[in-house]
Amino acid sequence: MSSAYGRPTAAAGRVIPFALRLAVSGGREAVARLLMIAAAVAIGVGLLLSTLASLNAVDRANERQLWMNTGVKGGTETAQVDPLWWYAHGDYYQGKTIFEAEVAPTGPSSPVPPGLTRLPAPGEYYASPALAKLLRDVPAVQLADRLPGRLAGVLGDDALISPDTLSVVIGRTVDEVRAGPHATQVTTIAAAVPADCDNECFGHGVRGDALTLILSVVAGALIFPVLIFIGTATRLSAATREQRFAAMRLVGATPGQISVISAVESTVAAVIGTVVGFGVYLALRPVVATVPFTGDRFFPADLSLGVVQAVGVALGVPLAAALAARFALRRVVISPLGVSRRVTPRPPSVWRVVPLVLGLAELGYFVDNRPPTTNGQTAAYLTGFLLVMLGLVIAGPWLTMVAARAVARRTSRPAALIAVRRLADDPKAGFRSVAGLVLALFVTTATVCIIGTINENRGVLSGDPQTRKAVVLTPGDILGPRAIDSVPEGVLAETRAVPGYRGLALAHVNPTGIGKDPTDPRPFVPALVLCSELAQAPVLGHCAPGASVAAVPMTQFLDLRGATPEQWPTAPVTPEGVAKLPVKMVYVTTDGSPAAMEQVRTVLTRAQPTFEARMVEDFGTTSQKELQGWRQLADVVLLTTLPIAGCSLAVSVVAGLSDRRRPFAMLRLTGAPLRLLQRVIGLESALPLLLVSAFSIGTGFAAAAMFLKSQMKYDLVSPGALYYGLTAFGLVASLGIIASTLPLLKRITGPEAARNG
């Protein structure tokens, strides 16, 4: 190899084949290490590609729902074609949102929405596949009877956000469409989100910037343990490799040649792992597609990668592995005697906690200084959480050293003294074995606390459960002038005939403002309700004894919490006079069964198609879908990080045993009992695991509390017994993993290890 001096190019050409042979010439141990590194890289690449594909899928789903913004001011361009009358509105079925677009062309060149080859004629409609299936499976009185005419076909995928999307395009006459509120003429189908949607947009799209924040933090939470796993795997037989490379330096190998050899070994494993990682991504794609990150599933085809992303990962991962190998063997490159002359590494300094403190300080600063824009929030919280995670890894060795020195002053047992002295002398090696699990516990704690607190504040609608059994027909804007002149007796009779019907109350317009509180600055005017009807819906309140008509606040009919029923003021008007007034809302109570509530909704919707028949669960549909996506993300994080951290722990302990088999063999030859050495190994791993894990869990609580206070103004809600049980299980399982590696010590510390070391 000394001939390589002066002819680096030719030497590199000879060194690379030699390095390839060397990578697998160490027998089963070398092959096992190669496969372990490749497996770690494959997991990391698969998760990274899945995250990138998920972000791409969100963008594609957003693009396919832009057409729903047609007719919204600023969202639709103009063209020289026959106008299309357009009226978009929403409906619901058992908490699921249904988008409905009623259309009426004025000529043959009227624009056609995506997913269709022609516009439906009056009396026809095109439904999404999921809605078409629902129409077939559900009794018509609960859903299909709301739609006029017949099903003419299904919408194509290019009009659907998700396979689960419930959408329908309904053909109407021009006069029918024009009767709808906000109906308008358009000459193009919308292809962008309007600058100001107010409450008129249906195709808002998932807030890509906010989801980028969430998925970026999730990606960091997933990738960090994987990177630690990869780093741990590369340490397998590190001592043996360093001695081998140092021996090559002593016989004349150049630093460049050693760098090539180490880089080739790591790059081979990284290339294999990257190739397998693309296979892992393809295998995970159908599974990832079923996870409703945004509240809806993805189409599997949407989970695809861009050319730049694929090439970047394919080239970047092996390159990063080569650079990591070069960094890991810097001692050998600097001095061939550096490996043989073992000295106590320089202890980590207190400055290692600086990144962690900075990350927590950043999150703390934004508690009272939340950035005004979403992009600013993304930068603030993403960098804060990533800095905290990085800080835990950097500060871990210093925390391990401090804990070991504290324990050393309070113990006198031989096994404990040996263990804590080694941890104090080389805390980096001690912390390395538990780094993945420590980080996983931080991620688990922060995730469970954030999701649990959000769920506590948003997940359950509080109040009187009777409000969950009501259906309210409303014009949408209760402050607007829209009202029903009169509700036909046939509609009232049909409503009362629904199985499960309990009561009905009509909220009449109050033109003179009877009963309005003069001290209330809000513009709400009470509705006039017959006391005989109010008695059928006691959740709304009750009349004074002997009264015939009461003035009931409009908000009482829409209160999601089920405000405490109370006695309402008597209105000085006769029942006959109230009956002649227009109706603002219809409030129907049922037995709470989905069949009864949906059938009532169908009756009311068919009678007043431009009004909205709503239930309490409809108002929480969007937030519930968002919460469901967050819970799915939490499950993905928990089910991924903990197993990876467990694998990292097992590999690290085994690697430590392998690297120190000769010293342990010598100790056994001098009379040290095997049991003593096993206790040493157990304590070396268990001490940093338990102490640093406790610190990591506390950091997770602190980070979650600051994020919740800053972003949502929520106080941290303590996680339930499931979290504490999961944490305890993870720690016990980790101790079990450590214990399971101890029998290996007997096999690898025989007399031959002392001779051949």
Short mmCIF file of C-alpha atoms in Angstrom, two decimals, residues 182-646:
data_model
loop_
_atom_site.label_atom_id
_atom_site.label_comp_id
_atom_site.label_asym_id
_atom_site.label_seq_id
_atom_site.Cartn_x
_atom_site.Cartn_y
_atom_site.Cartn_z
CA HIS A 182 -75.28 32.69 -3.07
CA ALA A 183 -76.23 31.15 -6.43
CA THR A 184 -74.22 32.70 -9.22
CA GLN A 185 -73.30 32.41 -12.89
CA VAL A 186 -69.79 31.25 -13.77
CA THR A 187 -67.89 30.77 -17.01
CA THR A 188 -64.97 28.73 -15.61
CA ILE A 189 -64.48 26.18 -12.88
CA ALA A 190 -62.31 27.42 -10.00
CA ALA A 191 -58.66 26.37 -10.02
CA ALA A 192 -57.36 28.33 -7.02
CA VAL A 193 -58.22 29.14 -3.43
CA PRO A 194 -59.67 32.68 -3.18
CA ALA A 195 -57.66 35.16 -1.16
CA ASP A 196 -60.58 35.68 1.23
CA CYS A 197 -62.95 32.76 1.65
CA ASP A 198 -64.97 33.93 4.64
CA ASN A 199 -67.50 31.12 5.10
CA GLU A 200 -68.22 30.56 1.42
CA CYS A 201 -65.33 28.26 0.45
CA PHE A 202 -65.85 24.53 0.39
CA GLY A 203 -62.48 23.65 -1.15
CA HIS A 204 -60.26 25.28 1.46
CA GLY A 205 -57.82 22.44 1.16
CA VAL A 206 -55.77 21.13 3.98
CA ARG A 207 -53.64 23.92 5.31
CA GLY A 208 -50.45 22.71 3.74
CA ASP A 209 -48.22 24.96 5.81
CA ALA A 210 -49.77 23.78 9.07
CA LEU A 211 -49.63 20.14 8.00
CA THR A 212 -46.05 20.64 6.90
CA LEU A 213 -45.31 21.72 10.46
CA ILE A 214 -47.01 18.64 11.88
CA LEU A 215 -45.49 16.18 9.44
CA SER A 216 -42.07 17.81 9.71
CA VAL A 217 -42.08 17.38 13.47
CA VAL A 218 -43.32 13.81 12.99
CA ALA A 219 -40.60 13.19 10.42
CA GLY A 220 -38.02 14.49 12.86
CA ALA A 221 -39.48 12.32 15.60
CA LEU A 222 -39.26 9.29 13.32
CA ILE A 223 -35.92 9.99 11.69
CA PHE A 224 -33.97 10.90 14.85
CA PRO A 225 -34.32 7.42 16.43
CA VAL A 226 -33.55 5.86 13.04
CA LEU A 227 -30.37 7.93 12.71
CA ILE A 228 -29.36 6.83 16.20
CA PHE A 229 -30.08 3.23 15.20
CA ILE A 230 -27.91 3.62 12.11
CA GLY A 231 -25.13 5.16 14.17
CA THR A 232 -25.41 2.37 16.71
CA ALA A 233 -25.28 -0.28 14.00
CA THR A 234 -22.14 1.26 12.50
CA ARG A 235 -20.47 0.90 15.91
CA LEU A 236 -20.76 -2.89 15.77
CA SER A 237 -17.22 -4.27 16.06
CA ALA A 238 -15.94 -0.69 16.01
CA ALA A 239 -12.99 -1.52 18.25
CA THR A 240 -11.91 -4.41 16.03
CA ARG A 241 -12.21 -2.30 12.89
CA GLU A 242 -10.28 0.57 14.42
CA GLN A 243 -7.46 -1.75 15.43
CA ARG A 244 -7.43 -3.26 11.95
CA PHE A 245 -7.27 0.15 10.31
CA ALA A 246 -4.59 1.31 12.75
CA ALA A 247 -2.52 -1.75 11.85
CA MET A 248 -2.86 -0.82 8.16
CA ARG A 249 -1.57 2.68 9.00
CA LEU A 250 1.41 1.17 10.79
CA VAL A 251 2.37 -0.87 7.71
CA GLY A 252 2.14 2.15 5.42
CA ALA A 253 -1.47 2.82 4.45
CA THR A 254 -2.19 6.47 3.82
CA PRO A 255 -4.98 8.39 5.58
CA GLY A 256 -6.72 8.69 2.22
CA GLN A 257 -6.66 4.93 1.68
CA ILE A 258 -8.07 4.27 5.15
CA SER A 259 -10.80 6.82 4.46
CA VAL A 260 -11.64 5.06 1.17
CA ILE A 261 -11.78 1.66 2.85
CA SER A 262 -14.02 2.85 5.70
CA ALA A 263 -16.20 4.82 3.30
CA VAL A 264 -16.61 1.85 0.96
CA GLU A 265 -17.67 -0.44 3.80
CA SER A 266 -20.31 2.00 5.03
CA THR A 267 -21.40 3.01 1.54
CA VAL A 268 -21.97 -0.61 0.49
CA ALA A 269 -24.31 -1.10 3.45
CA ALA A 270 -25.97 2.26 2.80
CA VAL A 271 -26.53 1.50 -0.89
CA ILE A 272 -28.08 -1.86 -0.04
CA GLY A 273 -30.20 -0.22 2.65
CA THR A 274 -31.29 2.58 0.32
CA VAL A 275 -32.38 0.15 -2.37
CA VAL A 276 -34.29 -1.90 0.20
CA GLY A 277 -35.66 1.36 1.68
CA PHE A 278 -37.33 2.19 -1.64
CA GLY A 279 -38.91 -1.26 -1.44
CA VAL A 280 -40.02 -0.54 2.13
CA TYR A 281 -41.61 2.69 0.91
CA LEU A 282 -43.50 0.86 -1.84
CA ALA A 283 -44.65 -1.75 0.67
CA LEU A 284 -45.75 0.93 3.14
CA ARG A 285 -47.57 3.04 0.55
CA PRO A 286 -50.88 1.11 0.70
CA VAL A 287 -50.72 1.23 4.50
CA VAL A 288 -49.87 4.95 4.65
CA ALA A 289 -52.74 5.65 2.24
CA THR A 290 -55.20 4.33 4.83
CA VAL A 291 -53.95 6.66 7.57
CA PRO A 292 -56.20 9.77 7.62
CA PHE A 293 -53.49 12.34 8.33
CA THR A 294 -55.81 15.07 7.06
CA GLY A 295 -59.05 13.44 8.21
CA ASP A 296 -59.41 11.53 4.92
CA ARG A 297 -57.52 8.65 3.36
CA PHE A 298 -55.17 9.21 0.46
CA PHE A 299 -55.38 7.68 -2.96
CA PRO A 300 -52.36 5.30 -3.13
CA ALA A 301 -51.33 6.89 -6.44
CA ASP A 302 -51.03 10.27 -4.69
CA LEU A 303 -48.27 8.90 -2.48
CA SER A 304 -45.61 9.34 -5.13
CA LEU A 305 -42.24 11.02 -5.15
CA GLY A 306 -40.82 13.79 -7.27
CA VAL A 307 -37.72 13.11 -9.33
CA VAL A 308 -35.64 15.51 -7.23
CA GLN A 309 -36.82 13.86 -4.01
CA ALA A 310 -36.08 10.33 -5.21
CA VAL A 311 -32.66 11.21 -6.62
CA GLY A 312 -31.80 13.28 -3.55
CA VAL A 313 -32.52 10.38 -1.20
CA ALA A 314 -30.88 7.78 -3.47
CA LEU A 315 -27.63 9.77 -3.65
CA GLY A 316 -27.74 11.64 -0.37
CA VAL A 317 -28.08 8.69 2.00
CA PRO A 318 -25.00 6.76 0.75
CA LEU A 319 -23.03 10.02 0.67
CA ALA A 320 -24.06 10.79 4.24
CA ALA A 321 -23.05 7.26 5.28
CA ALA A 322 -19.60 7.71 3.73
CA LEU A 323 -19.11 11.05 5.51
CA ALA A 324 -20.29 9.53 8.80
CA ALA A 325 -17.77 6.70 8.42
CA ARG A 326 -15.02 9.20 7.76
CA PHE A 327 -15.98 11.14 10.89
CA ALA A 328 -16.28 8.03 13.05
CA LEU A 329 -12.73 6.87 12.20
CA ARG A 330 -11.05 10.24 12.56
CA ARG A 331 -8.84 8.93 15.39
CA VAL A 332 -7.35 6.27 13.14
CA VAL A 333 -6.75 8.72 10.32
CA ILE A 334 -5.03 11.21 12.60
CA SER A 335 -2.75 8.75 14.35
CA PRO A 336 -2.22 5.02 13.84
CA LEU A 337 -1.17 4.79 17.48
CA GLY A 338 -4.31 6.47 18.70
CA VAL A 339 -6.15 3.16 18.99
CA SER A 340 -3.41 1.21 20.73
CA ARG A 341 -2.68 3.89 23.28
CA ARG A 342 -6.01 3.88 25.08
CA VAL A 343 -6.55 6.89 27.30
CA THR A 344 -9.58 8.20 29.14
CA PRO A 345 -11.58 10.37 26.72
CA ARG A 346 -11.93 14.01 27.62
CA PRO A 347 -15.09 14.39 29.72
CA PRO A 348 -18.03 16.22 28.14
CA SER A 349 -18.42 19.81 29.28
CA VAL A 350 -21.46 21.56 30.62
CA TRP A 351 -21.69 23.46 27.32
CA ARG A 352 -23.37 20.38 25.87
CA VAL A 353 -26.65 21.44 27.48
CA VAL A 354 -26.68 24.72 25.55
CA PRO A 355 -28.69 23.42 22.51
CA LEU A 356 -31.26 21.89 24.85
CA VAL A 357 -31.60 25.09 26.85
CA LEU A 358 -31.85 27.14 23.65
CA GLY A 359 -34.61 24.86 22.30
CA LEU A 360 -36.65 25.13 25.50
CA ALA A 361 -35.98 28.86 25.68
CA GLU A 362 -37.23 29.29 22.11
CA LEU A 363 -40.48 27.45 22.91
CA GLY A 364 -40.81 29.46 26.12
CA TYR A 365 -40.29 32.77 24.32
CA PHE A 366 -43.17 32.08 21.94
CA VAL A 367 -45.62 31.40 24.78
CA ASP A 368 -46.30 35.13 24.97
CA ASN A 369 -44.92 36.05 21.53
CA ARG A 370 -46.70 33.75 19.12
CA PRO A 371 -45.76 34.59 15.51
CA PRO A 372 -48.71 36.15 13.66
CA THR A 373 -48.35 34.08 10.48
CA THR A 374 -48.55 30.34 9.95
CA ASN A 375 -45.15 30.31 8.28
CA GLY A 376 -43.71 32.09 11.30
CA GLN A 377 -45.31 29.55 13.63
CA THR A 378 -43.94 26.72 11.53
CA ALA A 379 -40.42 28.08 11.79
CA ALA A 380 -40.77 28.76 15.50
CA TYR A 381 -42.19 25.46 16.69
CA LEU A 382 -40.37 23.22 14.23
CA THR A 383 -36.94 24.60 15.06
CA GLY A 384 -37.78 24.60 18.76
CA PHE A 385 -38.77 20.93 18.88
CA LEU A 386 -35.93 19.79 16.64
CA LEU A 387 -33.45 21.77 18.73
CA VAL A 388 -34.78 20.15 21.90
CA MET A 389 -34.46 16.67 20.38
CA LEU A 390 -30.95 17.42 19.16
CA GLY A 391 -30.14 18.95 22.53
CA LEU A 392 -31.19 15.79 24.37
CA VAL A 393 -28.79 13.75 22.25
CA ILE A 394 -25.94 16.22 22.72
CA ALA A 395 -26.52 16.75 26.44
CA GLY A 396 -27.06 13.05 27.15
CA PRO A 397 -23.37 12.18 27.77
CA TRP A 398 -22.94 15.11 30.18
CA LEU A 399 -26.09 14.14 32.07
CA THR A 400 -24.85 10.54 32.19
CA MET A 401 -21.48 11.65 33.57
CA VAL A 402 -23.07 13.84 36.26
CA ALA A 403 -25.42 11.03 37.31
CA ALA A 404 -22.60 8.45 37.35
CA ARG A 405 -20.37 10.65 39.51
CA ALA A 406 -23.23 11.27 41.93
CA VAL A 407 -23.91 7.54 42.26
CA ALA A 408 -20.18 6.75 42.61
CA ARG A 409 -20.01 8.90 45.75
CA ARG A 410 -22.81 6.89 47.34
CA THR A 411 -21.98 3.27 46.53
CA SER A 412 -19.36 0.78 47.63
CA ARG A 413 -20.42 -2.40 45.86
CA PRO A 414 -17.87 -3.73 43.35
CA ALA A 415 -20.26 -4.10 40.40
CA ALA A 416 -21.75 -0.66 40.93
CA LEU A 417 -18.32 0.95 41.35
CA ILE A 418 -16.99 -0.60 38.15
CA ALA A 419 -20.14 0.40 36.23
CA VAL A 420 -20.29 4.02 37.41
CA ARG A 421 -16.52 4.51 37.00
CA ARG A 422 -16.77 3.38 33.39
CA LEU A 423 -19.79 5.63 32.84
CA ALA A 424 -17.95 8.55 34.40
CA ASP A 425 -14.82 7.86 32.30
CA ASP A 426 -16.65 7.33 29.00
CA PRO A 427 -20.20 8.72 29.31
CA LYS A 428 -20.55 8.97 25.53
CA ALA A 429 -20.38 5.19 25.19
CA GLY A 430 -22.74 4.74 28.13
CA PHE A 431 -25.35 7.13 26.79
CA ARG A 432 -25.05 5.86 23.21
CA SER A 433 -26.81 2.61 24.11
CA VAL A 434 -29.92 4.36 25.46
CA ALA A 435 -30.02 7.47 23.25
CA GLY A 436 -32.71 6.08 20.95
CA LEU A 437 -35.00 5.16 23.82
CA VAL A 438 -34.47 8.46 25.62
CA LEU A 439 -35.47 10.31 22.48
CA ALA A 440 -38.44 8.00 21.93
CA LEU A 441 -39.68 8.75 25.45
CA PHE A 442 -39.45 12.48 24.80
CA VAL A 443 -41.40 12.10 21.56
CA THR A 444 -43.97 9.84 23.23
CA THR A 445 -44.46 12.22 26.16
CA ALA A 446 -44.77 15.36 24.05
CA THR A 447 -47.07 13.67 21.52
CA VAL A 448 -49.41 12.12 24.10
CA CYS A 449 -49.62 15.35 26.10
CA ILE A 450 -50.36 17.52 23.07
CA ILE A 451 -52.91 15.15 21.53
CA GLY A 452 -54.51 14.42 24.90
CA THR A 453 -54.89 18.09 25.77
CA ILE A 454 -56.36 18.95 22.36
CA ASN A 455 -58.76 16.04 22.64
CA GLU A 456 -59.79 17.12 26.14
CA ASN A 457 -60.58 20.62 24.90
CA ARG A 458 -62.08 19.79 21.51
CA GLY A 459 -62.84 16.12 21.36
CA VAL A 460 -66.05 15.92 23.41
CA LEU A 461 -69.00 18.28 23.19
CA SER A 462 -70.10 18.97 26.73
CA GLY A 463 -73.53 19.83 28.01
CA ASP A 464 -76.99 18.30 28.01
CA PRO A 465 -77.01 15.02 26.05
CA GLN A 466 -80.53 15.85 24.86
CA THR A 467 -78.99 18.27 22.38
CA ARG A 468 -77.41 15.23 20.68
CA LYS A 469 -80.91 14.00 19.85
CA ALA A 470 -82.17 17.10 18.05
CA VAL A 471 -82.30 18.17 14.41
CA VAL A 472 -82.41 21.90 13.68
CA LEU A 473 -83.54 23.39 10.35
CA THR A 474 -81.85 26.76 9.99
CA PRO A 475 -81.25 29.29 7.22
CA GLY A 476 -77.54 29.21 8.02
CA ASP A 477 -77.27 32.88 8.91
CA ILE A 478 -79.72 33.42 11.78
CA LEU A 479 -79.12 37.18 11.62
CA GLY A 480 -80.13 37.36 7.96
CA PRO A 481 -83.60 38.03 6.62
CA ARG A 482 -84.25 34.53 5.27
CA ALA A 483 -87.20 32.69 6.80
CA ILE A 484 -89.93 30.23 5.82
CA ASP A 485 -93.29 31.87 5.18
CA SER A 486 -95.00 28.87 6.73
CA VAL A 487 -94.24 25.22 7.28
CA PRO A 488 -96.85 23.11 5.44
CA GLU A 489 -98.99 20.88 7.63
CA GLY A 490 -98.00 17.92 5.45
CA VAL A 491 -94.33 18.43 6.35
CA LEU A 492 -95.16 18.66 10.05
CA ALA A 493 -97.29 15.52 9.83
CA GLU A 494 -94.53 13.64 7.97
CA THR A 495 -92.01 14.70 10.61
CA ARG A 496 -94.24 13.55 13.45
CA ALA A 497 -94.71 10.19 11.70
CA VAL A 498 -90.97 9.38 11.76
CA PRO A 499 -90.27 6.41 14.11
CA GLY A 500 -88.39 7.83 17.07
CA TYR A 501 -89.95 11.31 16.87
CA ARG A 502 -90.36 13.00 20.26
CA GLY A 503 -91.30 16.66 19.77
CA LEU A 504 -91.21 19.73 17.53
CA ALA A 505 -90.91 23.48 18.14
CA LEU A 506 -91.11 26.27 15.57
CA ALA A 507 -89.01 29.40 16.14
CA HIS A 508 -91.02 32.26 14.62
CA VAL A 509 -89.65 35.61 13.51
CA ASN A 510 -89.96 38.35 16.13
CA PRO A 511 -90.44 41.51 14.04
CA THR A 512 -90.90 43.89 16.96
CA GLY A 513 -88.05 42.53 19.10
CA ILE A 514 -90.27 41.37 21.96
CA GLY A 515 -88.20 40.20 24.94
CA LYS A 516 -84.85 41.51 23.72
CA ASP A 517 -82.52 42.39 26.57
CA PRO A 518 -81.72 46.11 26.12
CA THR A 519 -78.39 45.64 27.90
CA ASP A 520 -77.23 42.91 25.49
CA PRO A 521 -75.09 44.51 22.74
CA ARG A 522 -75.44 41.48 20.50
CA PRO A 523 -77.88 41.81 17.56
CA PHE A 524 -79.75 38.61 18.43
CA VAL A 525 -83.50 39.00 18.69
CA PRO A 526 -85.43 36.26 20.57
CA ALA A 527 -87.65 33.90 18.61
CA LEU A 528 -91.32 33.54 19.46
CA VAL A 529 -92.25 29.96 20.40
CA LEU A 530 -95.57 28.45 21.39
CA CYS A 531 -95.44 27.10 24.93
CA SER A 532 -97.25 23.96 23.83
CA GLU A 533 -94.36 23.25 21.45
CA LEU A 534 -91.66 24.31 23.89
CA ALA A 535 -92.95 21.65 26.29
CA GLN A 536 -92.08 19.04 23.63
CA ALA A 537 -88.43 20.15 23.70
CA PRO A 538 -87.64 20.74 27.39
CA VAL A 539 -83.93 21.10 26.63
CA LEU A 540 -84.76 24.53 25.17
CA GLY A 541 -86.31 25.76 28.41
CA HIS A 542 -89.87 26.36 29.53
CA CYS A 543 -92.58 29.00 29.79
CA ALA A 544 -93.88 30.78 32.84
CA PRO A 545 -96.98 29.19 34.35
CA GLY A 546 -100.09 30.09 32.34
CA ALA A 547 -98.12 31.60 29.42
CA SER A 548 -98.96 30.75 25.81
CA VAL A 549 -95.97 32.24 23.97
CA ALA A 550 -92.35 32.71 25.10
CA ALA A 551 -89.46 34.77 23.77
CA VAL A 552 -86.58 32.29 23.45
CA PRO A 553 -83.05 33.41 22.46
CA MET A 554 -82.08 32.27 18.96
CA THR A 555 -78.78 30.94 20.28
CA GLN A 556 -80.65 28.47 22.47
CA PHE A 557 -81.58 26.48 19.36
CA LEU A 558 -77.97 26.22 18.24
CA ASP A 559 -76.14 25.89 21.57
CA LEU A 560 -73.77 22.94 21.17
CA ARG A 561 -73.23 22.70 24.91
CA GLY A 562 -76.89 22.44 25.73
CA ALA A 563 -77.29 25.55 27.87
CA THR A 564 -79.11 25.07 31.14
CA PRO A 565 -82.89 25.22 30.42
CA GLU A 566 -84.55 28.14 32.09
CA GLN A 567 -87.84 29.94 32.20
CA TRP A 568 -88.18 32.39 29.32
CA PRO A 569 -90.08 35.68 29.37
CA THR A 570 -93.71 35.63 28.31
CA ALA A 571 -94.38 37.32 24.96
CA PRO A 572 -97.52 39.52 24.82
CA VAL A 573 -98.84 37.98 21.63
CA THR A 574 -101.53 35.38 20.95
CA PRO A 575 -100.81 31.88 19.60
CA GLU A 576 -102.91 32.75 16.55
CA GLY A 577 -100.75 35.80 15.91
CA VAL A 578 -97.54 33.79 16.23
CA ALA A 579 -98.82 31.15 13.81
CA LYS A 580 -99.07 33.81 11.10
CA LEU A 581 -95.42 34.86 11.46
CA PRO A 582 -92.65 33.39 9.27
CA VAL A 583 -90.58 30.56 10.72
CA LYS A 584 -86.88 31.11 11.30
CA MET A 585 -85.95 27.63 12.56
CA VAL A 586 -87.51 24.22 13.15
CA TYR A 587 -86.31 22.25 16.18
CA VAL A 588 -87.13 18.53 16.25
CA THR A 589 -86.28 16.17 19.10
CA THR A 590 -85.96 12.41 18.61
CA ASP A 591 -85.03 9.31 20.56
CA GLY A 592 -81.44 9.87 19.46
CA SER A 593 -81.22 6.94 17.05
CA PRO A 594 -79.27 7.67 13.84
CA ALA A 595 -82.13 6.32 11.74
CA ALA A 596 -84.68 8.67 13.29
CA MET A 597 -82.42 11.71 13.14
CA GLU A 598 -81.39 11.16 9.52
CA GLN A 599 -84.98 10.51 8.43
CA VAL A 600 -86.07 13.76 10.09
CA ARG A 601 -83.23 15.53 8.33
CA THR A 602 -84.38 14.08 5.00
CA VAL A 603 -87.95 15.28 5.53
CA LEU A 604 -86.83 18.79 6.44
CA THR A 605 -84.23 19.02 3.66
CA ARG A 606 -86.66 17.88 1.02
CA ALA A 607 -89.21 20.45 2.22
CA GLN A 608 -86.69 23.33 2.39
CA PRO A 609 -83.72 22.48 0.13
CA THR A 610 -82.10 25.92 0.57
CA PHE A 611 -82.03 25.60 4.37
CA GLU A 612 -79.65 23.48 6.43
CA ALA A 613 -80.84 20.62 8.63
CA ARG A 614 -78.11 20.25 11.22
CA MET A 615 -77.27 18.16 14.27
CA VAL A 616 -74.79 18.83 17.04
CA GLU A 617 -72.31 16.28 15.66
CA ASP A 618 -72.31 18.10 12.31
CA PHE A 619 -70.82 21.21 13.89
CA GLY A 620 -67.91 19.17 15.22
CA THR A 621 -67.28 17.21 12.01
CA THR A 622 -64.28 19.22 10.82
CA SER A 623 -62.58 19.37 14.20
CA GLN A 624 -63.23 15.68 14.79
CA LYS A 625 -61.62 14.80 11.46
CA GLU A 626 -58.63 16.94 12.38
CA LEU A 627 -58.38 15.27 15.77
CA GLN A 628 -58.61 11.86 14.16
CA GLY A 629 -55.68 12.74 11.93
CA TRP A 630 -53.66 13.91 14.94
CA ARG A 631 -54.43 10.70 16.80
CA GLN A 632 -53.29 8.68 13.80
CA LEU A 633 -50.05 10.64 13.71
CA ALA A 634 -49.55 9.96 17.40
CA ASP A 635 -50.12 6.25 16.86
CA VAL A 636 -47.61 6.20 13.99
CA VAL A 637 -44.99 7.95 16.12
CA LEU A 638 -45.51 5.66 19.11
CA LEU A 639 -45.63 2.43 17.16
CA THR A 640 -42.51 3.36 15.19
CA THR A 641 -40.15 5.07 17.60
CA LEU A 642 -40.42 2.62 20.50
CA PRO A 643 -39.59 -0.57 18.52
CA ILE A 644 -36.73 1.21 16.72
CA ALA A 645 -35.40 2.46 20.04
CA GLY A 646 -35.62 -1.07 21.44
#
